[in-house]
Coordinates of C-alpha atoms and ligand atoms in Angstrom, one line a residue:
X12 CA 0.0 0.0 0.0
X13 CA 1.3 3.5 -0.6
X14 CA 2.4 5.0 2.2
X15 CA 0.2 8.2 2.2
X16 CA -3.2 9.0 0.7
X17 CA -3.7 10.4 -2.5
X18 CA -7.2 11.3 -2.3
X19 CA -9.9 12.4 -4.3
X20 CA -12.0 15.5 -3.6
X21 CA -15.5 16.9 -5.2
X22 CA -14.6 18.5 -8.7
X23 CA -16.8 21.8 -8.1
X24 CA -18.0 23.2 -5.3
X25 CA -20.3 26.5 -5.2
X26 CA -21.2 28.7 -2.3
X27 CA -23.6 31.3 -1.1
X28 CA -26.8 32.2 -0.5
X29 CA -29.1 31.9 -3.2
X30 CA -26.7 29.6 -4.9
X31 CA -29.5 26.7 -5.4
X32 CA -30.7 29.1 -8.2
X33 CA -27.8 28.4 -10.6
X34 CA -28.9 24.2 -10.5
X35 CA -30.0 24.8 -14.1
X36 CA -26.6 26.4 -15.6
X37 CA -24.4 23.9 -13.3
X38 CA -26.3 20.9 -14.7
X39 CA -27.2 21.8 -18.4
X40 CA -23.5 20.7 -19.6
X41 CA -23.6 17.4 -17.7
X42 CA -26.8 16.5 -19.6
X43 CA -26.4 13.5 -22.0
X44 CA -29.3 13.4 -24.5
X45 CA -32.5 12.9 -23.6
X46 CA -31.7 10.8 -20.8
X47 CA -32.8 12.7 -17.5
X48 CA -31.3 14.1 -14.1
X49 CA -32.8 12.4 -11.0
X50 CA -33.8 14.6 -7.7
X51 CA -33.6 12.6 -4.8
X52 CA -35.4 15.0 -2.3
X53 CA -35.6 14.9 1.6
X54 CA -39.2 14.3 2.1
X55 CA -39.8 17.4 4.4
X56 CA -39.8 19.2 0.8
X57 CA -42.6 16.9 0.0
X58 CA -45.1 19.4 0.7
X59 CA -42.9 22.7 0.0
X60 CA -44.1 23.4 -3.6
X61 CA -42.5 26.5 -3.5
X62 CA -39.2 25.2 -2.9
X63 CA -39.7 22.4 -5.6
X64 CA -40.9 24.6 -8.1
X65 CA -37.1 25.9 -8.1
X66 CA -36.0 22.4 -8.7
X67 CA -34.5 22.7 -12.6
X68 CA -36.8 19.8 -14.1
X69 CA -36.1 19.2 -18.2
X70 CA -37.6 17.0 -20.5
X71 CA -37.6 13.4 -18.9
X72 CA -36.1 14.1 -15.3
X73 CA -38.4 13.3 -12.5
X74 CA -38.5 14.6 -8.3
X75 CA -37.9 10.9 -6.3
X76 CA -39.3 12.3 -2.8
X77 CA -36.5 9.8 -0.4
X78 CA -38.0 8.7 3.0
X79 CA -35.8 9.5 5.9
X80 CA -37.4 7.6 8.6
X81 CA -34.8 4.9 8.9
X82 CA -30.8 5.8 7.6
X83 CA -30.1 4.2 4.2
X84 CA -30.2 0.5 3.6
X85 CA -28.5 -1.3 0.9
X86 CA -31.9 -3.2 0.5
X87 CA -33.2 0.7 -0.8
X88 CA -30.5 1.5 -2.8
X89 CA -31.1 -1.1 -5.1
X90 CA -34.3 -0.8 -5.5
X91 CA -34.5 2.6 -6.4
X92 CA -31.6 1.7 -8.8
X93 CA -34.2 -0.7 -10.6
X94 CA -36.8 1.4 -10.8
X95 CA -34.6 4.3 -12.6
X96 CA -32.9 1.5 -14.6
X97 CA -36.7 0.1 -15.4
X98 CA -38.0 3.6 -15.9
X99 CA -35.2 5.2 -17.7
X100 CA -32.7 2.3 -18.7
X101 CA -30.1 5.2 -18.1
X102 CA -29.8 8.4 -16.7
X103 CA -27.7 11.8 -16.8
X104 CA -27.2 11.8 -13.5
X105 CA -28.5 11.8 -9.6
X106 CA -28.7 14.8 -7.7
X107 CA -28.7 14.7 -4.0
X108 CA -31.1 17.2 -2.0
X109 CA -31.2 16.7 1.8
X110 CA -29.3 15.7 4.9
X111 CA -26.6 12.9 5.2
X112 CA -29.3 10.3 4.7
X113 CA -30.5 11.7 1.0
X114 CA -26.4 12.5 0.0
X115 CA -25.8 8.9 0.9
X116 CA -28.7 7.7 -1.4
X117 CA -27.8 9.9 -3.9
X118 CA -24.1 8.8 -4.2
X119 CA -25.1 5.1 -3.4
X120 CA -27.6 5.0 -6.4
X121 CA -25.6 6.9 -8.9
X122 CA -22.5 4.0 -8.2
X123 CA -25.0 1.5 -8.8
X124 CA -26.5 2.6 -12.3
X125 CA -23.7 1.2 -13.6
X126 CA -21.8 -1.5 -10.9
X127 CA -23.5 -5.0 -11.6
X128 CA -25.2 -6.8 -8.9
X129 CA -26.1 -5.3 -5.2
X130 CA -24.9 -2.6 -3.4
X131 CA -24.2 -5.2 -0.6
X132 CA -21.2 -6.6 -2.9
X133 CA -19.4 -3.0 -2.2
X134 CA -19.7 -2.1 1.9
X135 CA -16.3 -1.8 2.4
X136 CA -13.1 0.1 1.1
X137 CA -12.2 0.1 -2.7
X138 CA -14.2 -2.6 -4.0
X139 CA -16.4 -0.1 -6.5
X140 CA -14.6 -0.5 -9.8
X141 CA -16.3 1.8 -12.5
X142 CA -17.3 5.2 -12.1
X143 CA -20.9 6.0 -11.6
X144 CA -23.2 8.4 -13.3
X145 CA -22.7 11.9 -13.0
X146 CA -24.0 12.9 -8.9
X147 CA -24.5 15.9 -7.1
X148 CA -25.1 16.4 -3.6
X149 CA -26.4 19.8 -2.1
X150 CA -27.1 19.7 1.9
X151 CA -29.8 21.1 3.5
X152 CA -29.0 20.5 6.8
X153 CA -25.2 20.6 7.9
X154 CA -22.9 18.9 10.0
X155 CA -21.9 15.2 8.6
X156 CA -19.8 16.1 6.2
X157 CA -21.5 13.6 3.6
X158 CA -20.9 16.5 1.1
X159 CA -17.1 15.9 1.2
X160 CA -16.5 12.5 2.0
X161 CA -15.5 9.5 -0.2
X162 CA -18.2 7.2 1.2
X163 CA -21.9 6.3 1.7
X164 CA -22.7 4.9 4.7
X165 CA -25.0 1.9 4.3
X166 CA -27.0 -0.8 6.6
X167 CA -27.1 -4.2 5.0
X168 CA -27.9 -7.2 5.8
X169 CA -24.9 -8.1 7.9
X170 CA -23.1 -4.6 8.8
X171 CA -23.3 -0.8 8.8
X172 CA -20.6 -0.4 6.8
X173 CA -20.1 2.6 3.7
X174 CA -19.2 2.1 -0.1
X175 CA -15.8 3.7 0.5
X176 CA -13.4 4.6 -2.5
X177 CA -12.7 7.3 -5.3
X178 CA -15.6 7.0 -7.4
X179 CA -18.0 7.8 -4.3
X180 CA -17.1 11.5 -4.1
X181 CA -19.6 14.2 -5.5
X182 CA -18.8 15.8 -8.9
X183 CA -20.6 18.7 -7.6
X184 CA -21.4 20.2 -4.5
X185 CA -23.9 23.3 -4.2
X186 CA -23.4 24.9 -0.7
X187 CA -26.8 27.1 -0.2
X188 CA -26.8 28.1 4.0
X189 CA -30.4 29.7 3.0
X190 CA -31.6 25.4 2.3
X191 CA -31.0 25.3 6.2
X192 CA -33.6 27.6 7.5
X193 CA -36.2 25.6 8.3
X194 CA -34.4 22.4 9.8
X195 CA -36.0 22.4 13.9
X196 CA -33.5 23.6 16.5
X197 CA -33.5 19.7 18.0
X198 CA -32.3 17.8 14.8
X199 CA -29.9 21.3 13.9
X200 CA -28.0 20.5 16.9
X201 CA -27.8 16.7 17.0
X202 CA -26.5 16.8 13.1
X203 CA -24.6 19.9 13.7
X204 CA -22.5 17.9 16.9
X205 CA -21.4 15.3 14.6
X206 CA -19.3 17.5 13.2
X207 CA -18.1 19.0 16.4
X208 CA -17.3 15.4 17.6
X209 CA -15.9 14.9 14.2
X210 CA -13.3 17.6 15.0
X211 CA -12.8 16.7 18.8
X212 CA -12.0 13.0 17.6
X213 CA -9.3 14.0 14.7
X214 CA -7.6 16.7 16.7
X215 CA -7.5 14.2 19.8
X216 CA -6.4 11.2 17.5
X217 CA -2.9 9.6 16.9
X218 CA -3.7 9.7 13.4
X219 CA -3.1 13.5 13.2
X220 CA -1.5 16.0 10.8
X221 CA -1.7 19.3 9.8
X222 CA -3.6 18.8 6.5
X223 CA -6.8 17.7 9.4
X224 CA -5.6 20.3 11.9
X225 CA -5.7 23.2 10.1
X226 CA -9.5 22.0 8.9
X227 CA -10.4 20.7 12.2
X228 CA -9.5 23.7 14.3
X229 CA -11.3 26.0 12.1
X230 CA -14.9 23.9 11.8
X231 CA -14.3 23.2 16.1
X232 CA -14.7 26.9 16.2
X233 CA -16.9 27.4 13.7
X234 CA -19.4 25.1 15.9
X235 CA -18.0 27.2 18.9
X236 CA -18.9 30.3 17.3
X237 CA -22.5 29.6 16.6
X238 CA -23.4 26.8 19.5
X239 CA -21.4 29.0 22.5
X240 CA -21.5 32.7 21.5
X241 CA -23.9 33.6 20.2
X242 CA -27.6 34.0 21.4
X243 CA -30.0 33.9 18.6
X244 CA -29.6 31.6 15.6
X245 CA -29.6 34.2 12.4
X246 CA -28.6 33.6 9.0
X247 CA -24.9 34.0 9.7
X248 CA -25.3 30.9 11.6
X249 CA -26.3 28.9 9.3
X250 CA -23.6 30.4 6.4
X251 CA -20.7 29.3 9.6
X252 CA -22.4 25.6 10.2
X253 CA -22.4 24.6 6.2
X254 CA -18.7 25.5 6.3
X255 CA -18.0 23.3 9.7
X256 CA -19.6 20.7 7.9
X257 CA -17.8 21.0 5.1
X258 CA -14.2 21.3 6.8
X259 CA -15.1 18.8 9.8
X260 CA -15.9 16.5 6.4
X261 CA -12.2 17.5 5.0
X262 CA -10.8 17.1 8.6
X263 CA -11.8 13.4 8.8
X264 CA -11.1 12.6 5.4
X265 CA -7.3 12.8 6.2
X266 CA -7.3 10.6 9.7
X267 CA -10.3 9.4 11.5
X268 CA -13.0 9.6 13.6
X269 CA -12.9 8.2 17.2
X270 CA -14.4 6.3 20.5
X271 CA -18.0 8.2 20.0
X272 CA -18.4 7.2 16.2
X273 CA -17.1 3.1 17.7
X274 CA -19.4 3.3 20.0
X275 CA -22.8 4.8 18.3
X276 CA -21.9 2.7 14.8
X277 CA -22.7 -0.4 17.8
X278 CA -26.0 1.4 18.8
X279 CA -27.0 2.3 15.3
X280 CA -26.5 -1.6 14.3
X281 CA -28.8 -3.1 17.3
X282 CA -31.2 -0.3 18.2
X283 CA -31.3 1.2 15.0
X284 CA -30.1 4.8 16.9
X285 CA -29.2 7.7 14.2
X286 CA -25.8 8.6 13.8
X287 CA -26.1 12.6 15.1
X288 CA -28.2 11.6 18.1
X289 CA -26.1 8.9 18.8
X290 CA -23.2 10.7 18.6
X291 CA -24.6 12.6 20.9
X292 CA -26.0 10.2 24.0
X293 CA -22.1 8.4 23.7
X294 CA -20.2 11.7 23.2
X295 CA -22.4 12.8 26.5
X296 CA -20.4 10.5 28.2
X297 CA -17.0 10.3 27.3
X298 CA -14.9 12.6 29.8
X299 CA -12.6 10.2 30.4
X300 CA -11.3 10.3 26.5
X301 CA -12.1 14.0 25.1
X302 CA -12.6 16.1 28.6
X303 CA -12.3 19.5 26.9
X304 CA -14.4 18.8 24.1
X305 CA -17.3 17.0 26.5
X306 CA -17.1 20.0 28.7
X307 CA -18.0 22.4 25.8
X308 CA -20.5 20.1 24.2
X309 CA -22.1 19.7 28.2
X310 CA -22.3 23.5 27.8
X311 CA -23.9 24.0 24.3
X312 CA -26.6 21.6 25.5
X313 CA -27.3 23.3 28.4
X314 CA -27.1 26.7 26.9
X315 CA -30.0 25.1 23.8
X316 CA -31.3 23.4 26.2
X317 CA -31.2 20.1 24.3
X318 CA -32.5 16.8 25.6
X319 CA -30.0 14.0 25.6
X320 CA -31.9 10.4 26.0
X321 CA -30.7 8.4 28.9
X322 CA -30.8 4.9 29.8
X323 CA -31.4 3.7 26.2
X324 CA -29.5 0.5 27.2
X325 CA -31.1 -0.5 30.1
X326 CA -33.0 -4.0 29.7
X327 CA -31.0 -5.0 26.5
X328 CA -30.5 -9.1 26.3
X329 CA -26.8 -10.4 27.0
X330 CA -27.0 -11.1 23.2
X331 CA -27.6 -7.2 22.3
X332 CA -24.9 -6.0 24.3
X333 CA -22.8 -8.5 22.9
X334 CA -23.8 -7.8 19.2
X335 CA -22.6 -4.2 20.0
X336 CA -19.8 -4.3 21.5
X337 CA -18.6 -6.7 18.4
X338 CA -19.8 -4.2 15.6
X339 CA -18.3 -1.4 17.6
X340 CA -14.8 -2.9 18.5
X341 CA -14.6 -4.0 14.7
X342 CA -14.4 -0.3 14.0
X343 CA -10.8 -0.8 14.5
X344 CA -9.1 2.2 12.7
X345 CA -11.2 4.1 15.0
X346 CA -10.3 2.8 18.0
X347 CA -6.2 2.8 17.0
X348 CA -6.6 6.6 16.1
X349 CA -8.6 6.9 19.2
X350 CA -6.0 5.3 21.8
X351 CA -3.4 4.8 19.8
X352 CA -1.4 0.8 19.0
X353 CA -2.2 -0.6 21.9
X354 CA -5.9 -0.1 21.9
X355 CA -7.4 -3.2 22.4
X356 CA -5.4 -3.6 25.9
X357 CA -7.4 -0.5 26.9
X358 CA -10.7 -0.8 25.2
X359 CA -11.3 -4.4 26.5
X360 CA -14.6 -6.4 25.9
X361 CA -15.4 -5.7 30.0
X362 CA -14.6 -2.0 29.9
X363 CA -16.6 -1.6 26.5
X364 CA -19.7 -3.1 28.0
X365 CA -19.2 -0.8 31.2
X366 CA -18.9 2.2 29.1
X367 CA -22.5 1.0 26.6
X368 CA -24.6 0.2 30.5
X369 CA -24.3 3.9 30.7
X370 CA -25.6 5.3 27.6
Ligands
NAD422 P1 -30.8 13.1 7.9 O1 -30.4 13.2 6.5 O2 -31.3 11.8 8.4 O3 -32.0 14.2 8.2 C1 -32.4 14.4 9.5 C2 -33.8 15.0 9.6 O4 -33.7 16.4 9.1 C3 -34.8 14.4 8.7 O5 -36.0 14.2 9.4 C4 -35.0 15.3 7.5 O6 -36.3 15.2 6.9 C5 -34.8 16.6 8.2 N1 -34.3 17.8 7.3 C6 -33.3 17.8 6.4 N2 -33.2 19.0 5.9 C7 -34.2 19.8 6.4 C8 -34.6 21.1 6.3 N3 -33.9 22.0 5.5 N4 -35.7 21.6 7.0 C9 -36.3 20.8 7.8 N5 -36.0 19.5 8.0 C10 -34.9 19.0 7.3 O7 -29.7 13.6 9.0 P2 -28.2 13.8 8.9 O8 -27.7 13.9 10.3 O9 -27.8 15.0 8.0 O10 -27.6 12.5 8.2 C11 -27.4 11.3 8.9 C12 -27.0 10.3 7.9 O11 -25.7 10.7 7.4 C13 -26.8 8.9 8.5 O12 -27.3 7.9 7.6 C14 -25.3 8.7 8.6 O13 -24.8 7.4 8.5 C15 -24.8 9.5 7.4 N6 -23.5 10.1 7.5 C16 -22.7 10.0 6.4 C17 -21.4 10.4 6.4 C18 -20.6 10.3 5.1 O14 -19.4 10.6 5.1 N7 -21.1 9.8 4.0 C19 -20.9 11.0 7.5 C20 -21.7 11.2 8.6 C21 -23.0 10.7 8.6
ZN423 ZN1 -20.1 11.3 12.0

């Protein structure tokens, strides 16, 4: 293996308010015939026909309103890749409007419009081979970073696990703060501390550098800026989280995340938790690894007065705690960045299962 990353970033990336306007322009020249571009829309626009009137439909393309009730599943992905490919038989490309759950869709279908067989075969790192169709992803809620990233995390039958590699970055990104409005203060915050704890975990790893330091400092205070000092959210808030997302996203993309993501991928897999909200109950209680950063995130809470659940484990079988503990300490980049060689003398089985009875 080469000894350091040569990775692959978004080819275009446009910013501002108001910027959702120029869809049309950005998309015309990827346009291939008369086959058509696919929106994949978060389905709280499923009622806003103002905002979809501004989506830039043309000839064939069609609106695919994606249900956000449950985080992607491989099971969906190729489903909706059968229906296009029934539909359509091709398409120019798959446009990505929503949170991480819709930009995970988005670049999980466009991969499989033209990878054979199930999007089960390619959970893992490097095992997509062709590139997909053309894929944009525009956020409307910040804070996971899916806009940057080379992966799409996906639940399958067997594992939580992402289609990682080069071909899974966005061609485009359209960074619009104004798409954020209306996202409720609750679900702002629990998405927006994923990318806070994305920052506490790569500036407290051993995995790093100054590439993810100089990223990671700037979206920690970005978060700090908007979360800790100021006093009513306003439109500069928003503009400040979309770029946190965006370099907490760039942060992690050159080491790793840490013992919060190991332990809520473990929750996610056998209670089904979401990733910002389980971020959220672990990172609640994780002094003992990130003090500074739990102190401050103890303080945002208190200051939004956001409600962490408690006592989500409490009754779970011997056989669920197990099962977590398993998917969690297989996460094991996460844990070596976290503690460093050594880890699994200090994350044991016994201390793991300690740490989830809390949550
Ligand atoms: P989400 O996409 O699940 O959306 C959360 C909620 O916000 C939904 O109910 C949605 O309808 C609502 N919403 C979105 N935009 C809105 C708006 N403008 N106004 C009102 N409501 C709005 O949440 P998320 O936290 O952005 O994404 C979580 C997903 O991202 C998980 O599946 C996780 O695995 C994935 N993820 C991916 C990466 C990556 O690198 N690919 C990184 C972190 C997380
Ligand atoms: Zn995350």
């Amino acid at each position: 293996m080469a000894q350091f990353r040569n990775f692959r970033m978004v080819n275009y990336v446009v910013y501002g308010r108001g910027s959702f306007n120029q869809l049309d322009e950005i998309l015309a020249p990827q346009r291939k015939g008369d086959a058509p571009m696919i929106f994949f829309v978060d389905e709280y626009f499923q009622d806003q026909q103002e905002f979809l009137s501004r989506i830039p439909l043309r000839g064939k393309d069609k609106i695919v309103i994606i249900d956000v009730t449950y985080e992607p599943k491989t099971s969906g992905v190729d489903k909706l890749r059968d229906d296009l490919k029934a539909e359509f038989g091709t398409v120019s490309g798959i446009i990505g409007i929503g949170g991480g759950s819709v930009m995970d869709t988005a670049k999980a279908v466009a991969l499989m419009m033209t990878n054979p067989g199930s999007s089960v075969d390619y959970q893992g790192w490097d095992l997509v081979k062709v590139p997909g169709v053309y894929k944009a992803g525009i956020p409307t809620i910040a804070g996971t970073g899916a806009e940057v990233s080379r992966t799409c995390v996906l639940t399958g039958p067997t594992r939580k696990l992402g289609m990682n590699s080069d071909f899974t970055t966005f061609d485009q990104i359209v960074l619009d703060p104004e798409l954020c409005k209306t996202v409720p203060a609750n679900q702002r915050f629990y998405t927006a501390m994923d990318c806070f704890i994305h920052c506490v975990e790569s500036l407290n790893g051993t995995y790093l550098n100054a590439f993810s330091q100089s990223y990671g400092e700037k979206a920690q205070v970005l978060c700090e800026e908007v979360f800790l000092d100021k006093d009513v959210w306003d439109d500069e808030c928003d503009e400040k989280l979309v770029m946190a997302s965006y370099a907490g996203g760039m942060s992690i993309a050159y080491s790793q995340v840490g013992v919060a993501h190991a332990v809520s991928y473990g929750l996610a897999y056998v209670l089904g938790t979401k990733h910002g909200i389980g971020n959220c109950i672990v990172f609640d209680k994780l002094e003992e690894y990130y003090p500074e950063g739990v102190e401050k995130f103890k303080r945002m809470v208190e200051k939004h007065k956001i409600e962490i659940p408690q006592g989500i484990t409490k009754g779970l079988t011997e056989e669920q705690f197990e099962s977590m503990i398993s998917v969690s300490l297989g996460m094991k980049p996460l844990w070596e960045n976290a503690l460093g060689k050594d880890w699994e003398s200090i994350m044991t089985r016994e201390k793991l299962r300690a740490l989830y009875e809390r949550l």
